Amino acid sequence: MKIQDSDKNHSILWLFLSLAIAALYAGLAMREAFSDPTMIQDDARVYLIWMQRFVDPDLFPNDWMAEYFHSVTPWGLGTLYWIAARLGITPIVMSKLLPMGLSVLLGWYGYRLTLALFPVPISGFFSSVILLQSCWQRDDIASASPRSFWALLLVALLYYFVKRSWIAIAVVVVVMALFCPLAAVLVALWLGLRGAWGLLKRRSERAEWAILGIAIAMLLPYVLSQSEFAPTVNAAQARLMPEFQPGGRLPFFYPNPLRFWFDGADSGFQVSFNPPAIGLGLLLPLLLRYKNRFPQVQQLKPDWLILPQLAGTGLLGFFLAHAVFVKLHFPSRYTTHSWRIVMAIAAGIVIAIGIERVKSWRWQRSAIVAVGCAIVLYPHLAWRDFPRTGYGTGDYPALYDFLKTTPKSTLTAYLGEDSSNLPMLAQRSTLAAQEYAVPFHLGYYLPMRQRAIELIDAQYSESLEPAKQLIRQYKVTHWLLDSNAFAPGYLRSYRWFRLFEPSIGQAIEALKAGRVPAMQKVAGKCAIANPNGVTVLDADCILKQVNSR
């Protein structure tokens, strides 16, 4: 009884430490998130734009961007934010709170999954910590978007699978489809492969087929529905678009095959060996090969095979996503998330076996403490930015405050880099903005691109007529100009502008030649405010000005 109590106490201690570290990482992110009223996560900006209507239904009337991101947001995620709004938590605040829950749950499931495969508490601690570090070295969890749920839901599903808790597995699969459909695709592939193998061996599990059926049923609406912003871009079209080339909005088609297949953030295999301890997971098969030398390996449950199965399924998803280009989103998603889980869980087991191996050493306790401290402290000492959150502040708080005083139907025309912040921080629509210009659905992106080109042409034309046409066509109410908007270098200072040749090149040449844009001439007459050095022009005033060259 004393031995059992001691084992239970050890398990609780290591679980507590795992959850404490999970909360620490999320707490550091939360401290940054609430450090400035204009602080917002990079990806959260796009998913949250339409959700602000939960608080004020009159926001973003007929807004092109809001409608698009509403259409691509999984139902479960939108519902979660809606419930939060009903409880008085705004979407922005909810996006800053959510990572804490995700991080702690990930730590819990990571610990429990490891113990379900290898019942040694310290292995669960190391697996959990390594997995958390791997996830927090990217801004996935902090984004509070669909990709935030990848790791948590996969680890939870694996845990319940090892426990053969079929109802819990079914619930997790449903949640996957509602919050992170790509994770459900990966699980469906995994279950399909297991089922096919079971049929060959004549030992398939009916429950697994039932779960596969649930996954397929939940994914069918995504497959059968037709987006109002169709068609989806295909590989042939994308190869001709600058947005998918190096230096573009979403660089994918790198000319160097090694860069394309292994290092591309979206196209490449993208298996990270950071933190370095995660690489130890690759030694687990070797320890099994020499289990006579490592007797503790005998405690490893047969279900450990789900780890290489998941890794193999990630590879299958990777190549399948390449084959159908962006219909299953980017290929790297499938290997990044599956392999980090597999390697982290295996790494904790390997470390625990190694610790057992040195038990006879005189300095065993000191060695354990040293290894533990090295693993826990590594990201804080070796990485410049940890945890990585993707948070950033708005540059023009006074501009946001001013725009909030304008009617909710306001539509701004603004080429500045901060245009991506206006919908969330000023709660007003903008004509075009880089962060919202995602080139997946051409029915959405091509009109967005055309708007940006028309805005560039109008702002730098010597005639006022293009600006008037743009104002009438899109019902622009305010035109915003940065203080250096008419300096030639301005149009080279923003990466997004590179996509709009020849318009950008022609505007730069005109400015260098000394030609004065018509908008520059009317700026003084139509300016109604200058918050943070950004000149706000009244669109009605522009329409009243006489054309001149």
Coordinates of C-alpha atoms in Angstrom, one line a residue:
M1 CA 0.0 0.0 0.0
K2 CA 2.8 2.4 0.8
I3 CA 4.5 1.7 -2.5
Q4 CA 1.2 2.4 -4.3
D5 CA 0.6 5.6 -2.4
S6 CA 4.2 6.7 -3.2
D7 CA 3.7 6.0 -6.9
K8 CA 0.4 7.9 -6.9
N9 CA 2.1 10.8 -5.1
H10 CA 4.9 10.8 -7.7
S11 CA 2.4 10.8 -10.5
I12 CA 0.5 13.7 -9.0
L13 CA 3.7 15.7 -8.5
W14 CA 4.9 15.2 -12.1
L15 CA 1.4 16.0 -13.4
F16 CA 1.3 19.2 -11.3
L17 CA 4.7 20.3 -12.6
S18 CA 3.6 19.6 -16.2
L19 CA 0.5 21.7 -15.7
A20 CA 2.5 24.4 -14.0
I21 CA 4.8 24.7 -17.0
A22 CA 1.8 24.7 -19.4
A23 CA 0.3 27.6 -17.4
L24 CA 3.6 29.4 -17.2
Y25 CA 4.0 29.4 -21.0
A26 CA 0.4 30.6 -21.5
G27 CA 0.8 33.1 -18.7
L28 CA 3.8 34.7 -20.4
A29 CA 1.8 34.9 -23.5
M30 CA -1.2 36.4 -21.7
R31 CA 1.0 39.0 -20.0
E32 CA 2.1 40.2 -23.4
A33 CA -1.4 40.0 -24.8
F34 CA -2.8 42.4 -22.1
S35 CA 0.2 44.7 -22.0
D36 CA -1.3 47.2 -24.5
P37 CA -4.9 48.0 -25.4
T38 CA -4.0 47.8 -29.1
M39 CA -2.2 44.4 -28.8
I40 CA -3.7 41.8 -31.1
Q41 CA -2.5 38.4 -32.5
D42 CA -1.6 38.4 -36.2
D43 CA -3.9 35.6 -37.3
A44 CA -6.7 36.5 -34.8
R45 CA -7.2 39.7 -36.7
V46 CA -8.7 37.9 -39.7
Y47 CA -10.8 35.4 -37.9
L48 CA -12.3 37.8 -35.4
I49 CA -13.3 40.5 -37.8
W50 CA -16.9 39.2 -38.3
M51 CA -17.2 38.0 -34.7
Q52 CA -17.3 41.6 -33.5
R53 CA -20.9 41.5 -34.7
F54 CA -21.6 39.4 -31.7
V55 CA -21.1 42.5 -29.6
D56 CA -22.5 45.0 -32.1
P57 CA -24.6 43.6 -34.9
D58 CA -24.4 46.9 -36.8
L59 CA -20.6 46.6 -37.4
F60 CA -19.2 45.9 -40.9
P61 CA -22.4 46.2 -43.0
N62 CA -21.9 44.5 -46.4
D63 CA -18.2 44.1 -45.6
W64 CA -16.4 41.9 -48.1
M65 CA -13.7 40.7 -45.8
A66 CA -16.1 40.0 -42.9
E67 CA -18.3 37.9 -45.1
Y68 CA -15.4 35.9 -46.4
F69 CA -13.8 35.0 -43.1
H70 CA -17.2 34.2 -41.7
S71 CA -17.6 31.7 -44.5
V72 CA -14.3 30.0 -43.8
T73 CA -14.4 29.9 -40.0
P74 CA -15.4 26.5 -38.6
W75 CA -18.8 26.5 -36.9
G76 CA -17.5 25.3 -33.6
L77 CA -15.0 28.1 -33.2
G78 CA -17.5 30.7 -34.2
T79 CA -20.0 29.3 -31.7
L80 CA -17.4 29.3 -28.9
Y81 CA -16.7 33.0 -29.4
W82 CA -20.5 33.6 -29.6
I83 CA -21.0 32.0 -26.2
A84 CA -18.2 34.1 -24.8
A85 CA -19.8 37.2 -26.2
R86 CA -23.1 36.3 -24.5
L87 CA -21.1 36.1 -21.3
G88 CA -19.7 39.6 -21.8
I89 CA -16.3 38.5 -23.1
T90 CA -15.4 40.4 -26.3
P91 CA -13.8 38.4 -29.2
I92 CA -10.5 40.1 -28.7
V93 CA -10.4 39.4 -25.0
M94 CA -11.5 35.8 -25.6
S95 CA -8.7 35.3 -28.1
K96 CA -6.3 36.3 -25.4
L97 CA -7.8 34.0 -22.7
L98 CA -8.3 30.9 -24.9
P99 CA -4.6 30.0 -25.1
M100 CA -4.4 29.4 -21.4
G101 CA -7.1 26.7 -21.5
L102 CA -5.6 25.1 -24.6
S103 CA -2.1 25.1 -23.2
V104 CA -3.1 23.5 -19.8
L105 CA -5.3 20.9 -21.5
L106 CA -2.4 20.1 -23.9
G107 CA -0.1 19.6 -20.9
W108 CA -2.6 17.3 -19.2
Y109 CA -3.3 15.1 -22.2
G110 CA 0.4 15.0 -23.2
Y111 CA 1.2 13.7 -19.7
R112 CA -1.7 11.2 -19.6
L113 CA -1.0 9.9 -23.1
T114 CA 2.6 9.2 -22.2
L115 CA 1.6 7.3 -19.0
A116 CA -1.0 5.3 -20.9
L117 CA 1.8 4.1 -23.2
F118 CA 4.7 3.9 -20.6
P119 CA 3.6 4.1 -16.9
V120 CA 6.5 6.0 -15.5
P121 CA 5.5 9.4 -14.2
I122 CA 8.7 11.3 -15.1
S123 CA 8.3 10.2 -18.7
G124 CA 4.9 12.0 -18.8
F125 CA 6.5 15.1 -17.4
F126 CA 9.3 15.3 -20.0
S127 CA 6.9 14.4 -22.9
S128 CA 4.5 17.1 -21.8
V129 CA 7.2 19.8 -21.4
I130 CA 8.8 19.0 -24.7
L131 CA 5.5 19.0 -26.5
L132 CA 4.5 22.3 -25.0
Q133 CA 7.9 23.8 -26.0
S134 CA 7.5 22.6 -29.5
C135 CA 4.0 24.1 -29.8
W136 CA 4.9 27.4 -28.1
Q137 CA 7.9 27.9 -30.4
R138 CA 5.3 28.8 -33.0
D139 CA 2.3 31.1 -32.6
D140 CA -0.2 28.3 -33.2
I141 CA -1.7 28.2 -29.7
A142 CA -1.6 32.0 -29.3
S143 CA -3.5 32.5 -32.5
A144 CA -6.8 31.3 -30.9
S145 CA -7.7 30.2 -34.4
P146 CA -8.5 26.7 -35.9
R147 CA -4.9 25.7 -35.9
S148 CA -4.7 26.3 -32.2
F149 CA -6.7 23.1 -31.7
W150 CA -4.5 20.8 -33.8
A151 CA -2.1 19.5 -31.2
L152 CA -4.6 19.4 -28.3
L153 CA -7.3 17.4 -30.2
L154 CA -4.8 15.0 -31.7
V155 CA -3.2 14.2 -28.4
A156 CA -6.6 13.8 -26.7
L157 CA -7.8 11.4 -29.4
L158 CA -4.7 9.3 -29.1
Y159 CA -5.1 9.2 -25.3
Y160 CA -8.7 8.0 -25.5
F161 CA -7.7 5.6 -28.3
V162 CA -5.2 3.9 -26.0
K163 CA -7.9 3.7 -23.3
R164 CA -10.4 2.4 -25.8
S165 CA -12.9 5.0 -24.7
W166 CA -15.0 4.9 -27.8
I167 CA -17.6 7.5 -26.8
A168 CA -14.8 10.0 -25.9
I169 CA -13.1 9.3 -29.2
A170 CA -16.3 10.0 -31.1
V171 CA -16.7 13.3 -29.1
V172 CA -13.2 14.3 -29.9
V173 CA -13.7 13.6 -33.6
V174 CA -16.8 15.6 -33.7
V175 CA -15.1 18.5 -32.0
M176 CA -12.2 18.2 -34.5
A177 CA -14.6 18.6 -37.4
L178 CA -16.3 21.6 -35.8
F179 CA -13.1 23.4 -34.7
C180 CA -10.2 22.1 -36.8
P181 CA -11.5 20.1 -39.8
L182 CA -7.9 19.4 -41.1
A183 CA -7.2 17.5 -37.9
A184 CA -10.3 15.4 -38.6
V185 CA -9.0 14.7 -42.1
L186 CA -5.7 13.4 -40.7
V187 CA -7.6 11.2 -38.2
A188 CA -9.9 9.9 -41.0
L189 CA -6.8 8.9 -43.0
W190 CA -5.3 7.2 -40.0
L191 CA -8.4 5.2 -39.2
G192 CA -8.8 4.3 -42.9
L193 CA -5.3 2.9 -43.0
R194 CA -5.8 1.0 -39.8
G195 CA -9.1 -0.4 -41.1
A196 CA -7.5 -1.5 -44.4
W197 CA -4.7 -3.1 -42.6
G198 CA -7.1 -4.8 -40.2
L199 CA -9.1 -6.2 -43.2
L200 CA -5.9 -7.7 -44.6
K201 CA -5.1 -9.3 -41.3
R202 CA -8.8 -10.2 -40.6
R203 CA -8.8 -8.4 -37.3
S204 CA -10.4 -5.1 -37.9
E205 CA -12.2 -3.3 -35.0
R206 CA -15.9 -2.5 -35.7
A207 CA -15.6 0.5 -33.3
E208 CA -12.8 2.0 -35.4
W209 CA -15.0 1.7 -38.5
A210 CA -17.8 3.4 -36.7
I211 CA -15.5 6.3 -35.6
L212 CA -14.2 6.6 -39.2
G213 CA -17.9 6.8 -40.4
I214 CA -18.5 9.6 -37.9
A215 CA -15.4 11.5 -39.1
I216 CA -16.5 11.2 -42.8
A217 CA -20.0 12.2 -42.0
M218 CA -18.7 15.3 -40.1
L219 CA -16.4 16.2 -43.0
L220 CA -19.0 15.7 -45.8
P221 CA -20.5 19.2 -45.4
Y222 CA -17.1 20.7 -46.1
V223 CA -16.7 18.5 -49.1
L224 CA -20.1 19.0 -50.6
S225 CA -20.7 22.7 -49.9
Q226 CA -19.9 25.2 -52.5
S227 CA -18.3 28.4 -51.3
E228 CA -19.9 31.6 -52.4
F229 CA -16.3 32.8 -53.1
A230 CA -15.5 29.9 -55.4
P231 CA -13.5 28.8 -57.3
T232 CA -10.6 27.6 -55.2
V233 CA -7.2 28.4 -56.7
N234 CA -5.5 25.3 -58.3
A235 CA -1.8 24.6 -58.6
A236 CA -1.6 25.7 -62.3
Q237 CA -3.1 29.1 -61.5
A238 CA -1.1 29.5 -58.3
R239 CA 2.2 28.9 -60.1
L240 CA 1.4 32.0 -62.2
M241 CA 0.5 34.2 -59.2
P242 CA 3.1 36.3 -57.5
E243 CA 1.4 35.7 -54.2
F244 CA 2.6 32.1 -54.1
Q245 CA 6.2 32.9 -55.3
P246 CA 9.2 33.7 -53.0
G247 CA 8.6 37.1 -51.5
G248 CA 4.9 36.8 -52.1
R249 CA 2.0 36.9 -49.6
L250 CA 2.2 33.1 -49.1
P251 CA 5.5 31.9 -50.7
F252 CA 5.0 28.2 -51.8
F253 CA 6.6 27.5 -55.2
Y254 CA 10.3 27.8 -54.5
P255 CA 12.5 27.0 -57.5
N256 CA 15.0 25.1 -55.3
P257 CA 13.6 21.6 -54.9
L258 CA 15.3 21.1 -51.5
R259 CA 13.7 24.4 -50.3
F260 CA 10.4 23.4 -51.7
W261 CA 10.2 19.9 -50.2
F262 CA 12.0 20.3 -46.9
D263 CA 12.3 24.0 -45.8
G264 CA 9.3 25.8 -47.2
A265 CA 7.1 26.9 -44.4
D266 CA 4.0 25.8 -46.3
S267 CA 5.3 23.4 -48.9
G268 CA 8.0 21.6 -47.0
F269 CA 8.2 18.6 -44.7
Q270 CA 8.7 21.1 -41.8
V271 CA 9.6 18.7 -38.9
S272 CA 11.4 20.8 -36.3
F273 CA 14.1 19.5 -34.0
N274 CA 13.6 22.4 -31.7
P275 CA 13.8 21.9 -28.8
P276 CA 16.7 19.6 -29.4
A277 CA 15.4 17.1 -26.8
I278 CA 12.5 16.3 -29.2
G279 CA 15.0 14.5 -31.5
L280 CA 15.6 11.9 -28.8
G281 CA 12.2 10.5 -29.7
L282 CA 13.7 9.0 -32.8
L283 CA 15.8 6.7 -30.6
L284 CA 12.8 4.8 -29.3
P285 CA 12.9 2.2 -32.0
L286 CA 16.6 1.7 -31.4
L287 CA 16.0 1.1 -27.7
L288 CA 13.3 -1.5 -28.6
R289 CA 15.8 -3.2 -30.9
Y290 CA 18.2 -3.6 -27.9
K291 CA 15.6 -4.1 -25.1
N292 CA 17.8 -6.6 -23.4
R293 CA 20.2 -3.7 -22.5
F294 CA 17.3 -1.5 -21.5
P295 CA 14.9 -3.7 -19.5
Q296 CA 12.6 -0.8 -18.7
V297 CA 11.5 -0.9 -22.3
Q298 CA 9.4 -3.9 -21.3
Q299 CA 7.0 -1.5 -19.7
L300 CA 6.1 0.1 -23.0
K301 CA 2.6 -0.9 -24.0
P302 CA 1.9 -2.4 -27.5
D303 CA -0.2 0.6 -28.3
W304 CA 3.0 2.6 -28.7
L305 CA 2.7 1.6 -32.4
I306 CA 0.1 4.4 -32.8
L307 CA 3.1 6.8 -32.7
P308 CA 4.8 5.6 -36.0
Q309 CA 1.3 5.1 -37.4
L310 CA 0.4 8.8 -36.8
A311 CA 3.8 9.8 -38.3
G312 CA 3.2 7.7 -41.4
T313 CA -0.3 9.2 -41.7
G314 CA 1.2 12.7 -41.5
L315 CA 3.4 11.8 -44.5
L316 CA 0.4 10.6 -46.4
G317 CA -1.5 13.7 -45.6
F318 CA 1.5 15.8 -46.7
F319 CA 1.6 14.2 -50.2
L320 CA -2.1 14.2 -50.5
A321 CA -2.3 17.9 -49.8
H322 CA 0.4 18.5 -52.4
A323 CA -1.7 16.5 -54.9
V324 CA -4.9 18.5 -54.4
F325 CA -3.2 21.8 -53.6
V326 CA -4.9 24.0 -51.0
K327 CA -8.1 22.0 -51.0
L328 CA -6.6 20.3 -47.9
H329 CA -4.8 23.5 -47.0
F330 CA -0.9 23.5 -47.0
P331 CA 0.9 20.2 -46.9
S332 CA 3.2 21.2 -44.0
R333 CA 0.3 21.2 -41.6
Y334 CA 0.0 17.4 -41.7
T335 CA 3.6 16.7 -40.9
T336 CA 4.3 19.6 -38.5
H337 CA 1.5 18.6 -36.0
S338 CA 1.7 14.8 -36.3
W339 CA 5.5 14.5 -36.0
R340 CA 5.9 17.0 -33.2
I341 CA 3.4 14.9 -31.1
V342 CA 5.0 11.6 -32.0
M343 CA 8.5 12.8 -31.3
A344 CA 7.7 14.6 -28.1
I345 CA 5.9 11.6 -26.6
A346 CA 8.6 9.3 -27.6
A347 CA 11.3 11.6 -26.4
G348 CA 9.9 11.6 -22.8
I349 CA 9.9 7.8 -22.8
V350 CA 13.5 7.7 -24.1
I351 CA 14.6 10.2 -21.4
A352 CA 12.9 8.2 -18.7
I353 CA 14.6 5.0 -19.9
G354 CA 17.9 6.8 -19.9
I355 CA 17.4 8.0 -16.3
E356 CA 16.6 4.4 -15.2
R357 CA 19.8 3.3 -17.0
V358 CA 21.9 5.6 -14.8
K359 CA 20.3 4.7 -11.5
S360 CA 23.4 3.0 -10.3
W361 CA 25.5 6.1 -10.8
R362 CA 26.6 7.9 -7.7
W363 CA 25.4 11.2 -9.0
Q364 CA 22.1 9.9 -10.4
R365 CA 19.9 12.5 -8.6
S366 CA 22.1 15.3 -9.6
A367 CA 22.1 14.1 -13.2
I368 CA 18.3 14.0 -13.2
V369 CA 18.1 17.5 -11.9
A370 CA 20.6 18.7 -14.4
V371 CA 18.8 17.1 -17.3
G372 CA 15.4 18.4 -16.1
C373 CA 16.7 21.9 -15.7
A374 CA 18.4 21.9 -19.1
I375 CA 15.2 20.8 -20.9
V376 CA 12.9 23.1 -19.0
L377 CA 15.2 26.2 -19.3
Y378 CA 16.5 25.6 -22.8
P379 CA 13.9 27.7 -24.7
H380 CA 14.2 30.6 -22.3
L381 CA 18.0 30.7 -22.7
A382 CA 18.5 29.7 -26.3
W383 CA 15.5 31.3 -28.1
R384 CA 15.2 35.0 -28.4
D385 CA 11.4 35.0 -28.5
F386 CA 9.7 32.4 -26.3
P387 CA 6.9 31.7 -26.1
R388 CA 6.2 32.9 -29.6
T389 CA 2.8 34.6 -29.8
G390 CA 2.6 36.6 -33.0
Y391 CA 1.2 39.5 -31.0
G392 CA 1.7 43.1 -32.2
T393 CA 0.4 46.5 -31.3
G394 CA -1.3 49.0 -33.5
D395 CA 0.8 52.0 -34.6
Y396 CA -1.9 54.6 -34.6
P397 CA -4.2 54.5 -31.5
A398 CA -5.4 58.1 -32.0
L399 CA -6.4 57.1 -35.6
Y400 CA -8.4 54.2 -34.2
D401 CA -10.2 56.4 -31.7
F402 CA -11.0 58.9 -34.4
L403 CA -12.5 56.4 -36.8
K404 CA -14.6 55.0 -34.0
T405 CA -16.4 58.3 -33.9
T406 CA -17.4 58.0 -37.5
P407 CA -20.6 56.1 -38.7
K408 CA -20.4 52.3 -38.5
S409 CA -20.9 52.2 -42.3
T410 CA -17.6 53.9 -42.7
L411 CA -15.3 52.5 -45.5
T412 CA -11.7 53.7 -45.6
A413 CA -9.3 53.6 -48.5
Y414 CA -5.8 53.3 -47.1
L415 CA -2.6 51.9 -48.5
G416 CA -0.7 52.1 -45.3
E417 CA 0.6 48.9 -43.6
D418 CA -1.7 49.6 -40.6
S419 CA -4.8 49.1 -42.8
S420 CA -4.8 45.5 -41.6
N421 CA -5.4 46.8 -38.0
L422 CA -8.4 49.0 -38.8
P423 CA -11.1 46.4 -38.8
M424 CA -10.2 45.1 -35.4
L425 CA -8.8 48.2 -33.6
A426 CA -10.9 50.9 -35.2
Q427 CA -13.9 48.6 -35.9
R428 CA -14.4 50.1 -39.3
S429 CA -14.2 48.6 -42.8
T430 CA -11.3 49.1 -45.2
L431 CA -11.1 48.7 -48.9
A432 CA -8.1 46.3 -49.0
A433 CA -5.5 45.1 -46.6
Q434 CA -2.6 42.6 -46.7
E435 CA -3.6 40.4 -43.8
Y436 CA -7.1 39.9 -45.3
A437 CA -5.8 39.3 -48.8
V438 CA -5.5 35.5 -48.7
P439 CA -5.5 34.0 -52.3
F440 CA -7.3 30.7 -51.7
H441 CA -10.7 31.5 -53.1
L442 CA -10.4 33.5 -56.3
G443 CA -14.0 34.8 -56.0
Y444 CA -12.8 36.6 -53.0
Y445 CA -9.2 37.3 -53.7
L446 CA -9.3 38.6 -57.3
P447 CA -11.8 41.4 -56.5
M448 CA -9.6 42.2 -53.4
R449 CA -6.5 42.4 -55.6
Q450 CA -8.4 44.6 -58.1
R451 CA -9.4 47.0 -55.3
A452 CA -5.8 47.3 -54.2
I453 CA -4.6 48.1 -57.8
E454 CA -7.4 50.6 -58.3
L455 CA -6.5 52.3 -55.0
I456 CA -2.8 52.6 -56.0
D457 CA -3.7 53.9 -59.5
A458 CA -6.1 56.4 -58.0
Q459 CA -3.8 57.7 -55.3
Y460 CA -0.9 58.4 -57.6
S461 CA -2.8 59.5 -60.7
E462 CA -2.3 63.1 -61.9
S463 CA -6.0 63.2 -62.5
L464 CA -8.6 63.1 -59.8
E465 CA -11.1 61.1 -61.9
P466 CA -9.8 57.6 -60.9
A467 CA -10.2 58.5 -57.2
K468 CA -13.7 59.8 -57.8
Q469 CA -14.6 56.6 -59.7
L470 CA -13.2 54.5 -56.9
I471 CA -15.2 56.4 -54.2
R472 CA -18.4 56.1 -56.2
Q473 CA -18.0 52.4 -57.1
Y474 CA -17.1 51.2 -53.6
K475 CA -18.9 53.9 -51.5
V476 CA -15.6 55.0 -49.8
T477 CA -16.3 57.5 -47.0
H478 CA -12.7 58.4 -45.9
W479 CA -9.4 58.4 -47.7
L480 CA -6.3 58.0 -45.4
L481 CA -2.8 59.2 -46.3
D482 CA 0.4 58.5 -44.4
S483 CA 2.7 61.4 -43.9
N484 CA 5.2 60.0 -46.4
A485 CA 2.6 58.6 -48.8
F486 CA 3.9 60.6 -51.8
A487 CA 7.6 59.9 -51.3
P488 CA 9.0 57.4 -53.9
G489 CA 10.5 55.2 -51.2
Y490 CA 7.1 54.7 -49.6
L491 CA 6.0 52.3 -52.3
R492 CA 9.0 50.1 -51.7
S493 CA 8.7 50.1 -47.9
Y494 CA 5.8 47.6 -47.7
R495 CA 6.2 44.0 -49.0
W496 CA 2.6 43.8 -50.1
F497 CA 3.2 46.5 -52.7
R498 CA 5.5 44.2 -54.7
L499 CA 2.6 42.2 -55.8
F500 CA 1.0 45.1 -57.7
E501 CA 3.3 45.6 -60.7
P502 CA 3.2 47.4 -63.0
S503 CA 1.1 49.9 -61.0
I504 CA 3.7 50.3 -58.3
G505 CA 6.6 50.8 -60.7
Q506 CA 4.7 53.4 -62.7
A507 CA 3.7 55.3 -59.6
I508 CA 7.3 55.4 -58.4
E509 CA 8.6 56.6 -61.8
A510 CA 6.0 59.4 -61.8
L511 CA 7.0 60.5 -58.3
K512 CA 10.7 60.5 -59.2
A513 CA 9.9 62.5 -62.3
G514 CA 8.4 65.2 -60.1
R515 CA 4.8 64.7 -61.2
V516 CA 2.4 65.6 -58.4
P517 CA -0.6 63.3 -57.8
A518 CA -4.0 64.9 -57.8
M519 CA -4.7 63.4 -54.3
Q520 CA -1.6 65.3 -53.0
K521 CA -3.1 68.5 -54.3
V522 CA -6.5 68.1 -52.6
A523 CA -5.2 66.7 -49.4
G524 CA -5.0 70.1 -47.7
K525 CA -8.5 71.1 -48.8
C526 CA -10.3 67.8 -47.8
A527 CA -8.4 66.9 -44.6
I528 CA -10.7 66.6 -41.6
A529 CA -8.2 65.2 -39.1
N530 CA -4.6 64.2 -38.7
P531 CA -4.4 61.6 -35.9
N532 CA -0.9 60.1 -35.4
G533 CA 0.3 61.9 -38.5
V534 CA -2.2 60.1 -40.8
T535 CA -4.2 62.5 -42.8
V536 CA -7.9 61.7 -43.0
L537 CA -9.7 63.0 -46.1
D538 CA -13.4 63.4 -46.5
A539 CA -14.5 61.4 -49.6
D540 CA -17.5 63.8 -50.3
C541 CA -15.0 66.7 -50.4
I542 CA -12.9 64.8 -52.9
L543 CA -15.9 64.3 -55.2
K544 CA -16.5 68.1 -55.1
Q545 CA -13.0 69.0 -56.3
V546 CA -12.4 70.0 -59.9
N547 CA -10.3 67.7 -62.0
S548 CA -6.9 69.2 -62.8
R549 CA -3.6 67.9 -64.3

